[in-house]
Amino acid sequence: MKKYFILLINLTFLQLSGSSQFPPDYPAAVPAPANITAIEYFVNSKPVFGSGTTINGYTLSPNIVNYTTNVAIGVSPGIHRFYIRSADANGKWSHTNNTLFDNYTVPLYVTPSAPGNITAIEYFINSNPEFGSGTPITGFTPSANIAGFNTNVAVGVSPGLHRFYVRSKDVNSKWSLTNNSLFDNYNVPLYGSASAVVNVMQLEYFLDNQDLGFGNCTAIPITPGTNIVGLNANVSITGLPQGVHRLNIRSKDANGKWSLTNLSVFDNSTVPSYPVAAGAAPPIVDMEYYIDTDPGFGNATSIAVPGNTGDVNNYSINLNLSGSLNTGTHYLYIRSKQNPWSLTTVVPFAATIPLPVSWLYVKGQMQANNTAFISWGTASESNTKHYEIEHSADGVIFSKLGTVNAAGNSNAPLHYSFAHSNMPAGMNYYRVKQTDRDGVYKYSAVITLLNRNGQMNTLIVPNPVENLLTIVEPEMVYTTSLEIFDAKGALVFNKSIKNRQQVISLPINQLLSGHYVLRINYEQNSRSFQLIKK
C-alpha cells in the first residue's frame, strides 16, 4: 500500500523578473509586481519549470505570503527534500525554495499488560547465583505492589563491607532486576563506664611556644573544687613584642591527669591615634590667569579676589581679549593662591573673525533653585536682529532655550541677560547665537556651568571630545587616577589625582582621533567608560 505524507506549507516567495544577472544600472522605476498565476511543487528531483505538481485554490495576487494549503506526498520512509516555486502573469518563475522533511512513521506504544502478583522474593550476599537459587524471603502477601514490605534476614558473614542483593518473581515467572546495597557489619564496642568527676587542682598558662612542661608554666590561682567554666584570670603580657601571639592554658585534676592544652590567639599591636584634623583653609589671597602659555606661578595677569572669602565657586570675571589673539581655539588658564597655589583650571574658547557685534563678555552664574543666569555684553552693534540662547548637556548637541531682541545699531555698551530655570544636574553648556537682519548669524564662545544639585552619576563631557575632557563626580566620590587605553588595549595616557578632586579638566589634544577606553580609579574600585576623540 502506498504511504502518503501530508505536509502543511506556508508559501513565501520572492518574485523576480528578468535575468538573474544584475543590470549595470538600476531602472528608472521598479515595475509593479504582477499577479501569481501558477504554483508547483516537486520532491527530491528538480524538473524543468512548469513540470511540477500544481497547487491550486489561491486567489490571484502579487502577494501570497499568508497562503497555506495541504499537499499529499507519496514517498518512502526517510529524509526527503520538498521544492516549491511560483510563476507570475509575465511568465517569470520565482527562485526555487526547498525544505527537508522526514516522513518516518512513529510506531504506537504497546498497551502494557496489568502487572501480576509477586509470588517469590530471594536474597544473596556478595556472589550472584542463578534465578531461584538465592535464600527465599517469606511472610509477604502475594500482591502486585510490595513496596512497603519489611522483614529481617540473618546475614552470617565476616566483619567488614559486604553487598546485599534482592530480587522478586511475579506470577508469570518473570524476575525483577536485581537490586543491591552495601552494608558494614562492624561491631561497635560499648563505651566503658565513666569514672567519677574529680576536682581541678591546678591551672597554668604559657605564651606562644614557651612550654616548659606540665606543672612548670605560670600558675593561675584557683580554689580546688571550684567550677572553672566561668573563671577569669589576668595574664601578664608585659614586654611582649607587638603583634599576633598565642595564649596556651591547661589544668590538672586530683588524679594528676592534665587536660588538653587549649589556646587562644590575640593581637597586642597598638592602634595609632587618628591625626588631628587640618585647620580651616586660609582665605584666597591671589588669583591670576594666562592664555595658552604658562609664565610661571605668580607671573600671570592678576585677577581681583572677591572679598577674601575663600570661596570662588561660580565666581565670574570679564576679560577683554579683543584683537589680541589669532583666529582659532585658545585655552584660558586660571589659578588662585591659598597655601600653596591651586591646580590650574582650563577653559577652552574660540577667537573668531570680527562680527557685526563687538562682544564685551559672555558669562554664566548659578543662582538659587537650579537657575542659570546667562549674561552677555556688546561694545557696539551693527544691523543686529536678535540673540538666541542655546543649551547643551554634552557640549555637542545644542537646543534653543529662548530669544532676546537686539538693539539693531549701537555704539554704546549694551548688556543682555537670560534666566534658564530647572537647569539639569551636571555639566551645562551655553552659547549665544547672534543673528543679523539679513539672516547671517554667528555664535559666541561656549561657556560652562556645573550644577551638582542631585547629581548621582559620573559625568564625562563632552563625548565625543576634541581637546578638553571634563570629568565630574557626585558628592563624596573621589578620583585617585585616570588611565586611557586605545582600541588595542595599550595604555596611552595616565594621570595621578591628588587632593581628592571631584571635578577634573583633562587636555587630550595630543591623542589621535579614534575610540578609547577611559578608566577612572577611585579609592575603593574603578570604572571604565567609552571615549571618542574627534
Coordinates of C-alpha atoms in Angstrom, one line a residue:
M1 CA 0.0 0.0 0.0
K2 CA 1.4 3.4 -0.9
K3 CA 2.1 5.7 2.0
Y4 CA 1.2 9.4 1.9
F5 CA 2.8 12.2 3.9
I6 CA 0.6 15.3 4.5
L7 CA 2.8 18.5 4.6
L8 CA 1.4 21.9 5.7
I9 CA 3.3 24.6 3.8
N10 CA 3.3 28.4 4.1
L11 CA 4.2 30.0 0.8
T12 CA 6.6 32.9 1.0
F13 CA 8.2 33.8 -2.4
L14 CA 10.5 36.4 -3.8
Q15 CA 9.1 37.2 -7.2
L16 CA 12.0 38.2 -9.6
S17 CA 11.6 39.5 -13.1
G18 CA 14.2 39.4 -15.9
S19 CA 17.6 37.8 -16.0
S20 CA 19.5 36.5 -12.9
Q21 CA 22.4 38.9 -13.7
F22 CA 22.2 42.4 -12.2
P23 CA 22.0 45.1 -14.9
P24 CA 24.7 47.7 -14.9
D25 CA 22.3 50.4 -13.8
Y26 CA 19.0 50.4 -11.8
P27 CA 16.0 51.1 -14.0
A28 CA 14.3 54.5 -13.6
A29 CA 11.3 52.9 -11.9
V30 CA 10.6 49.5 -10.5
P31 CA 7.7 47.8 -12.4
A32 CA 4.6 47.0 -10.4
P33 CA 4.6 43.3 -9.3
A34 CA 2.4 41.0 -11.4
N35 CA -0.2 38.5 -10.0
I36 CA 1.0 35.0 -9.1
T37 CA -0.7 32.7 -11.7
A38 CA 0.9 29.3 -11.0
I39 CA 2.4 27.4 -8.0
E40 CA 4.0 24.0 -8.3
Y41 CA 6.0 21.6 -6.1
F42 CA 8.2 18.5 -6.6
V43 CA 10.1 16.2 -4.3
N44 CA 13.8 15.2 -4.4
S45 CA 14.4 15.7 -8.2
K46 CA 14.1 19.1 -9.8
P47 CA 12.2 19.2 -13.1
V48 CA 12.0 22.0 -15.7
F49 CA 9.8 25.0 -15.0
G50 CA 6.1 24.1 -15.3
S51 CA 6.6 20.3 -14.9
G52 CA 6.0 20.1 -11.2
T53 CA 2.7 19.2 -9.3
T54 CA 0.3 22.1 -9.5
I55 CA -1.0 23.7 -6.3
N56 CA -4.5 25.3 -6.7
G57 CA -7.0 27.1 -4.5
Y58 CA -5.4 30.5 -4.0
T59 CA -6.6 34.0 -5.1
L60 CA -4.6 35.7 -7.9
S61 CA -2.5 38.4 -6.2
P62 CA 1.1 39.7 -6.3
N63 CA 1.3 38.8 -2.6
I64 CA 0.5 35.2 -1.4
V65 CA 2.7 35.3 1.7
N66 CA -0.1 34.1 4.0
Y67 CA -1.5 31.4 1.7
T68 CA -1.4 27.9 3.2
T69 CA -2.5 24.6 1.9
N70 CA -2.1 20.8 2.3
V71 CA -0.3 18.6 -0.3
A72 CA -0.2 14.7 -0.3
I73 CA 3.3 13.3 -0.9
G74 CA 3.6 9.6 -1.6
V75 CA 7.2 8.8 -0.8
S76 CA 9.1 6.1 1.0
P77 CA 10.0 6.5 4.7
G78 CA 13.1 8.6 5.3
I79 CA 14.5 12.1 4.7
H80 CA 13.3 13.9 1.6
R81 CA 13.6 17.4 0.1
F82 CA 10.4 19.4 -0.8
Y83 CA 10.8 22.1 -3.5
I84 CA 8.3 24.9 -4.4
R85 CA 8.2 27.8 -6.8
S86 CA 5.7 30.2 -8.5
A87 CA 5.2 32.0 -11.8
D88 CA 3.7 35.4 -12.3
A89 CA 1.4 36.8 -15.0
N90 CA 4.5 37.7 -17.1
G91 CA 5.6 34.1 -17.2
K92 CA 8.5 34.8 -14.8
W93 CA 9.3 32.0 -12.3
S94 CA 10.4 32.7 -8.7
H95 CA 13.6 31.2 -7.2
T96 CA 13.0 27.5 -6.2
N97 CA 12.7 27.3 -2.4
N98 CA 13.2 24.0 -0.5
T99 CA 13.0 22.3 2.8
L100 CA 13.9 18.9 4.3
F101 CA 11.2 16.7 5.9
D102 CA 11.1 13.2 7.4
N103 CA 8.0 11.1 6.8
Y104 CA 9.1 8.4 9.3
T105 CA 6.1 6.8 11.0
V106 CA 6.3 6.8 14.8
P107 CA 5.2 3.3 16.0
L108 CA 2.4 3.2 18.5
Y109 CA 3.3 2.2 22.1
V110 CA 2.0 -1.2 23.0
T111 CA -0.5 -1.1 25.8
P112 CA 1.2 -2.7 28.8
S113 CA -0.4 -5.7 30.4
A114 CA -1.6 -5.5 34.0
P115 CA 1.1 -6.3 36.5
G116 CA 1.0 -9.8 38.0
N117 CA 1.3 -10.6 41.7
I118 CA 4.7 -11.0 43.3
T119 CA 5.0 -14.7 44.2
A120 CA 8.6 -15.1 45.3
I121 CA 11.4 -13.0 46.8
E122 CA 15.0 -14.1 47.4
Y123 CA 18.3 -12.6 48.5
F124 CA 22.0 -13.4 48.4
I125 CA 25.2 -11.8 49.6
N126 CA 28.3 -10.9 47.6
S127 CA 28.0 -13.6 44.8
N128 CA 25.2 -13.6 42.3
P129 CA 23.6 -17.1 41.8
E130 CA 21.1 -18.2 39.2
F131 CA 17.5 -17.0 39.4
G132 CA 15.6 -19.0 42.1
S133 CA 18.9 -20.1 43.8
G134 CA 19.0 -17.4 46.5
T135 CA 17.7 -17.5 50.0
P136 CA 13.9 -17.2 50.0
I137 CA 12.2 -14.4 51.9
T138 CA 8.7 -15.3 53.2
G139 CA 6.0 -13.7 55.2
F140 CA 4.6 -11.4 52.5
T141 CA 1.2 -11.4 50.9
P142 CA 1.3 -12.0 47.1
S143 CA 0.5 -8.7 45.5
A144 CA 1.4 -6.5 42.5
N145 CA 2.9 -3.9 44.9
I146 CA 5.1 -5.0 47.8
A147 CA 6.9 -1.6 48.2
G148 CA 6.0 -1.3 51.9
F149 CA 7.0 -4.9 52.8
N150 CA 9.7 -5.1 55.6
T151 CA 11.4 -8.2 57.1
N152 CA 14.6 -9.2 58.9
V153 CA 17.2 -11.6 57.4
A154 CA 20.1 -13.2 59.1
V155 CA 23.5 -12.5 57.4
G156 CA 26.2 -14.6 58.9
V157 CA 29.2 -13.0 57.3
S158 CA 32.7 -11.9 58.5
P159 CA 33.2 -8.4 59.8
G160 CA 33.7 -5.8 57.0
L161 CA 31.9 -4.4 53.9
H162 CA 29.5 -6.7 52.0
R163 CA 27.0 -6.4 49.2
F164 CA 23.4 -7.5 49.8
Y165 CA 21.3 -8.4 46.7
V166 CA 17.5 -8.9 46.4
R167 CA 15.0 -9.7 43.6
S168 CA 11.5 -10.9 43.1
K169 CA 9.4 -13.1 40.8
D170 CA 5.8 -12.4 39.6
V171 CA 3.0 -14.9 38.8
N172 CA 4.2 -15.0 35.2
S173 CA 7.6 -16.3 36.4
K174 CA 9.3 -13.0 35.4
W175 CA 12.1 -12.0 37.7
S176 CA 12.7 -8.3 38.5
L177 CA 16.1 -6.5 38.2
T178 CA 18.5 -7.5 40.9
N179 CA 18.9 -4.6 43.4
N180 CA 21.8 -4.3 45.8
S181 CA 23.1 -2.3 48.7
L182 CA 26.4 -2.1 50.6
F183 CA 26.5 -2.7 54.3
D184 CA 29.1 -2.9 57.0
N185 CA 28.6 -5.5 59.8
Y186 CA 31.4 -4.0 62.0
N187 CA 30.5 -4.4 65.8
V188 CA 30.8 -1.1 67.6
P189 CA 32.3 -1.7 71.1
L190 CA 30.3 -0.4 74.0
Y191 CA 31.5 2.6 75.8
G192 CA 33.1 2.0 79.2
S193 CA 31.6 3.3 82.4
A194 CA 32.8 6.9 83.0
S195 CA 34.8 7.4 86.2
A196 CA 33.6 9.9 88.8
V197 CA 34.5 13.6 88.2
V198 CA 37.3 14.8 90.4
N199 CA 38.3 18.3 91.4
V200 CA 40.6 20.5 89.3
M201 CA 43.7 21.2 91.5
Q202 CA 46.0 23.3 89.3
L203 CA 45.8 25.7 86.3
E204 CA 48.8 27.1 84.3
Y205 CA 49.5 29.0 81.1
F206 CA 52.3 29.8 78.7
L207 CA 52.6 32.2 75.7
D208 CA 53.5 31.2 72.1
N209 CA 56.0 28.2 72.1
Q210 CA 57.4 28.8 75.6
D211 CA 56.0 25.5 77.0
L212 CA 58.3 24.4 80.0
G213 CA 56.4 21.2 80.5
F214 CA 53.4 20.1 82.6
G215 CA 53.4 21.9 86.0
N216 CA 56.4 24.2 85.1
C217 CA 54.5 27.1 83.4
T218 CA 52.9 30.2 85.0
A219 CA 50.3 29.2 87.6
I220 CA 46.8 30.6 87.7
P221 CA 45.5 30.8 91.3
I222 CA 42.3 28.7 91.9
T223 CA 40.5 27.1 94.8
P224 CA 40.4 23.3 94.4
G225 CA 36.9 22.0 93.8
T226 CA 35.8 25.2 92.1
N227 CA 33.9 25.0 88.8
I228 CA 36.3 26.8 86.4
V229 CA 33.9 27.2 83.5
G230 CA 33.4 30.9 84.2
L231 CA 36.7 31.6 85.7
N232 CA 38.5 34.8 84.7
A233 CA 42.3 35.4 85.2
N234 CA 44.8 38.1 84.5
V235 CA 47.7 37.2 82.2
S236 CA 50.7 39.4 82.1
I237 CA 52.0 40.4 78.6
T238 CA 54.5 42.9 79.8
G239 CA 57.4 43.1 77.5
L240 CA 55.7 41.0 74.8
P241 CA 56.5 42.3 71.3
Q242 CA 53.6 43.9 69.4
G243 CA 51.9 41.5 67.0
V244 CA 49.9 38.3 67.0
H245 CA 50.5 35.8 69.8
R246 CA 49.1 32.6 71.2
L247 CA 47.9 32.0 74.8
N248 CA 48.0 28.4 75.9
I249 CA 46.2 27.1 79.0
R250 CA 45.7 23.7 80.7
S251 CA 44.5 22.2 84.1
K252 CA 45.4 19.2 86.3
D253 CA 42.8 17.2 88.3
A254 CA 43.1 15.4 91.7
N255 CA 44.2 12.2 89.9
G256 CA 47.2 14.1 88.5
K257 CA 45.8 14.0 84.9
W258 CA 46.4 17.1 82.8
S259 CA 43.7 18.4 80.3
L260 CA 44.4 19.0 76.7
T261 CA 46.1 22.3 76.1
N262 CA 43.7 24.9 74.9
L263 CA 44.8 28.0 73.0
S264 CA 43.6 31.5 72.0
V265 CA 45.1 33.9 69.5
F266 CA 45.3 37.7 70.4
D267 CA 47.0 40.8 68.9
N268 CA 48.6 43.3 71.2
S269 CA 49.5 45.8 68.5
T270 CA 49.0 49.4 69.4
V271 CA 46.3 51.1 67.3
P272 CA 47.7 54.5 66.2
S273 CA 45.6 57.6 67.0
Y274 CA 43.8 59.4 64.3
P275 CA 45.7 62.5 63.2
V276 CA 44.4 65.9 64.2
A277 CA 42.1 67.3 61.6
A278 CA 43.5 70.0 59.5
G279 CA 42.6 73.6 60.3
A280 CA 40.3 75.7 58.2
A281 CA 41.8 76.7 54.9
P282 CA 43.2 80.2 54.8
P283 CA 41.5 82.8 52.6
I284 CA 42.5 83.1 48.9
V285 CA 44.9 85.9 48.6
D286 CA 45.8 86.0 44.9
M287 CA 44.2 84.9 41.6
E288 CA 45.8 85.1 38.1
Y289 CA 45.2 84.0 34.5
Y290 CA 47.1 83.4 31.3
I291 CA 46.2 82.3 27.8
D292 CA 47.9 79.3 26.1
T293 CA 51.4 79.8 27.6
D294 CA 52.2 79.5 31.3
P295 CA 54.6 82.3 32.5
G296 CA 55.1 80.6 35.9
F297 CA 53.3 80.8 39.3
G298 CA 52.8 84.5 40.3
N299 CA 53.8 85.8 36.9
A300 CA 50.5 85.7 35.1
T301 CA 47.8 88.5 34.9
S302 CA 46.2 89.3 38.3
I303 CA 42.5 88.9 38.9
A304 CA 40.7 90.7 41.8
V305 CA 39.9 88.4 44.6
P306 CA 36.2 88.6 45.6
G307 CA 36.4 89.9 49.2
N308 CA 38.9 87.3 50.5
T309 CA 36.1 85.0 51.5
G310 CA 38.0 81.9 50.4
D311 CA 35.1 80.8 48.2
V312 CA 35.4 81.5 44.5
N313 CA 32.8 78.9 43.4
N314 CA 30.9 80.2 40.3
Y315 CA 32.9 83.5 40.5
S316 CA 32.8 85.3 37.1
I317 CA 35.3 87.7 35.6
N318 CA 35.4 89.8 32.5
L319 CA 38.4 89.5 30.2
N320 CA 38.8 91.9 27.2
L321 CA 40.7 89.8 24.6
S322 CA 39.6 91.9 21.6
G323 CA 42.2 92.0 18.9
S324 CA 44.9 90.2 20.9
L325 CA 44.5 86.6 19.6
N326 CA 44.7 84.8 16.3
T327 CA 41.6 83.2 14.9
G328 CA 41.2 79.7 16.3
T329 CA 40.9 77.7 19.5
H330 CA 42.7 79.0 22.6
Y331 CA 42.9 78.0 26.3
L332 CA 42.3 80.2 29.3
Y333 CA 44.1 79.1 32.5
I334 CA 43.0 80.4 35.9
R335 CA 44.5 79.6 39.3
S336 CA 44.4 81.0 42.9
K337 CA 46.9 81.2 45.7
Q338 CA 45.9 79.9 49.1
N339 CA 48.6 77.6 50.6
P340 CA 50.1 76.9 48.1
W341 CA 48.8 77.6 44.6
S342 CA 45.7 75.7 43.4
L343 CA 45.5 73.4 40.4
T344 CA 45.2 75.3 37.2
T345 CA 41.7 75.4 35.7
V346 CA 41.5 75.2 31.9
V347 CA 38.7 76.9 29.9
P348 CA 38.8 76.5 26.1
F349 CA 37.4 79.3 23.9
A350 CA 37.4 80.3 20.2
A351 CA 38.7 83.5 18.7
T352 CA 36.7 84.3 15.5
I353 CA 36.7 86.9 12.8
P354 CA 35.1 90.3 13.6
L355 CA 31.3 90.1 13.8
P356 CA 28.7 92.8 13.5
V357 CA 28.6 92.6 17.3
S358 CA 31.7 93.5 19.3
W359 CA 31.4 91.2 22.3
L360 CA 32.4 92.5 25.7
Y361 CA 31.8 89.3 27.6
V362 CA 29.6 86.2 27.8
K363 CA 29.3 84.6 31.2
G364 CA 27.1 82.5 33.4
Q365 CA 26.3 82.2 37.1
M366 CA 24.4 79.6 39.2
Q367 CA 21.5 81.0 41.2
A368 CA 19.1 79.6 43.6
N369 CA 16.5 76.9 42.7
N370 CA 18.7 75.4 39.9
T371 CA 18.6 78.6 37.8
A372 CA 21.4 79.5 35.4
F373 CA 21.8 83.3 34.8
I374 CA 23.4 83.9 31.4
S375 CA 24.6 87.4 30.6
W376 CA 26.5 89.0 27.8
G377 CA 27.5 92.5 26.7
T378 CA 28.4 94.2 23.5
A379 CA 30.6 97.2 22.9
S380 CA 28.9 98.0 19.6
E381 CA 26.2 96.5 17.3
S382 CA 25.5 96.9 13.6
N383 CA 22.3 95.7 11.9
T384 CA 21.6 93.1 14.6
K385 CA 18.2 91.4 14.9
H386 CA 18.1 89.2 17.9
Y387 CA 20.1 86.8 20.2
E388 CA 19.2 83.1 20.7
I389 CA 20.4 81.4 23.9
E390 CA 21.3 77.7 23.3
H391 CA 21.9 75.0 25.8
S392 CA 23.6 71.6 25.7
A393 CA 24.1 68.7 28.2
D394 CA 27.1 67.2 26.4
G395 CA 28.8 70.2 24.6
V396 CA 28.0 68.7 21.2
I397 CA 24.2 68.9 20.6
F398 CA 22.7 72.3 21.4
S399 CA 19.0 73.3 21.6
K400 CA 17.3 76.7 21.7
L401 CA 16.2 78.0 25.1
G402 CA 14.8 81.4 24.2
T403 CA 15.2 84.7 22.2
V404 CA 16.2 88.2 23.3
N405 CA 15.7 91.1 20.9
A406 CA 18.9 93.0 19.9
A407 CA 19.3 96.8 19.7
G408 CA 20.0 96.8 16.0
N409 CA 22.6 99.6 15.9
S410 CA 24.6 101.0 18.8
N411 CA 28.0 102.4 19.5
A412 CA 27.5 102.3 23.3
P413 CA 28.0 99.3 25.6
L414 CA 24.8 97.2 25.9
H415 CA 24.1 94.4 28.4
Y416 CA 21.7 91.4 28.0
S417 CA 20.6 88.5 30.2
F418 CA 18.6 85.3 30.2
A419 CA 17.5 83.0 33.0
H420 CA 17.4 79.3 32.5
S421 CA 15.2 77.7 35.1
N422 CA 15.2 73.9 36.0
M423 CA 18.8 73.6 35.0
P424 CA 19.8 69.9 34.7
A425 CA 22.2 68.4 37.2
G426 CA 25.8 68.0 35.9
M427 CA 27.8 70.0 33.3
N428 CA 25.8 72.5 31.3
Y429 CA 27.0 74.3 28.1
Y430 CA 25.6 77.6 26.9
R431 CA 26.3 79.8 23.8
V432 CA 24.6 82.8 22.3
K433 CA 23.7 82.9 18.6
Q434 CA 23.7 86.5 17.2
T435 CA 21.5 86.9 14.1
D436 CA 21.6 89.9 11.7
R437 CA 18.6 91.4 9.9
D438 CA 19.9 89.8 6.7
G439 CA 19.8 86.3 8.2
V440 CA 23.6 85.9 8.8
Y441 CA 24.4 84.6 12.2
K442 CA 27.5 83.9 14.4
Y443 CA 28.0 82.1 17.7
S444 CA 29.6 83.4 20.9
A445 CA 32.2 81.3 22.7
V446 CA 30.7 78.3 24.7
I447 CA 30.6 78.7 28.5
T448 CA 30.0 76.0 31.0
L449 CA 28.2 75.9 34.4
L450 CA 28.3 72.9 36.7
N451 CA 25.1 72.1 38.7
R452 CA 25.9 69.5 41.3
N453 CA 22.5 69.5 42.9
G454 CA 21.1 66.0 42.6
Q455 CA 24.0 64.6 40.6
M456 CA 24.0 60.8 41.0
N457 CA 26.4 59.6 38.3
T458 CA 29.8 60.3 36.9
L459 CA 29.8 62.9 34.0
I460 CA 32.2 62.5 31.1
V461 CA 31.7 65.6 28.9
P462 CA 31.9 66.4 26.1
N463 CA 31.9 62.9 24.4
P464 CA 33.0 62.9 21.6
V465 CA 35.7 65.3 22.7
E466 CA 38.1 67.4 20.7
N467 CA 40.6 69.0 23.0
L468 CA 39.5 69.2 26.7
L469 CA 37.7 66.5 28.6
T470 CA 35.8 67.3 31.9
I471 CA 35.1 64.6 34.5
V472 CA 32.6 65.4 37.3
E473 CA 32.0 63.0 40.2
P474 CA 29.0 63.0 42.6
E475 CA 29.4 64.2 46.1
M476 CA 31.8 62.1 48.3
V477 CA 33.2 60.3 45.3
Y478 CA 36.9 61.0 44.8
T479 CA 39.1 60.1 41.9
T480 CA 42.7 58.9 42.5
S481 CA 44.0 58.4 39.0
L482 CA 43.0 58.3 35.3
E483 CA 44.0 55.9 32.5
I484 CA 43.2 56.0 28.8
F485 CA 43.6 52.9 26.6
D486 CA 43.5 52.8 22.8
A487 CA 41.4 50.3 20.8
K488 CA 44.1 47.7 21.1
G489 CA 44.2 47.9 24.9
A490 CA 47.6 49.8 25.1
L491 CA 47.9 52.4 27.8
V492 CA 48.3 55.8 26.0
F493 CA 47.7 58.2 28.9
N494 CA 47.7 58.1 32.7
K495 CA 47.5 60.8 35.4
S496 CA 47.5 60.7 39.2
I497 CA 45.0 62.9 41.0
K498 CA 45.8 64.4 44.4
N499 CA 43.8 66.3 46.9
R500 CA 40.6 64.2 46.5
Q501 CA 39.3 66.0 43.5
Q502 CA 35.8 65.6 42.1
V503 CA 36.0 68.0 39.0
I504 CA 38.9 67.3 36.7
S505 CA 39.7 69.1 33.4
L506 CA 41.9 66.9 31.2
P507 CA 43.6 68.2 28.0
I508 CA 43.7 65.3 25.5
N509 CA 44.6 67.2 22.2
Q510 CA 47.7 65.0 21.9
L511 CA 45.6 61.9 21.3
L512 CA 44.8 60.8 17.7
S513 CA 41.2 60.6 16.6
G514 CA 39.5 57.3 17.4
H515 CA 37.9 55.2 20.0
Y516 CA 39.4 54.9 23.5
V517 CA 38.5 53.5 27.0
L518 CA 38.8 55.8 29.9
R519 CA 39.3 54.1 33.3
I520 CA 38.7 56.1 36.4
N521 CA 40.3 54.7 39.6
Y522 CA 38.7 55.5 42.9
E523 CA 39.7 55.0 46.5
Q524 CA 38.0 51.5 46.6
N525 CA 37.3 50.5 43.0
S526 CA 37.4 51.6 39.3
R527 CA 35.0 52.1 36.4
S528 CA 35.6 52.2 32.6
F529 CA 33.9 54.5 30.0
Q530 CA 33.9 54.5 26.2
L531 CA 35.5 57.7 24.9
I532 CA 35.6 59.1 21.3
K533 CA 38.4 61.6 20.4
K534 CA 37.4 63.7 17.4

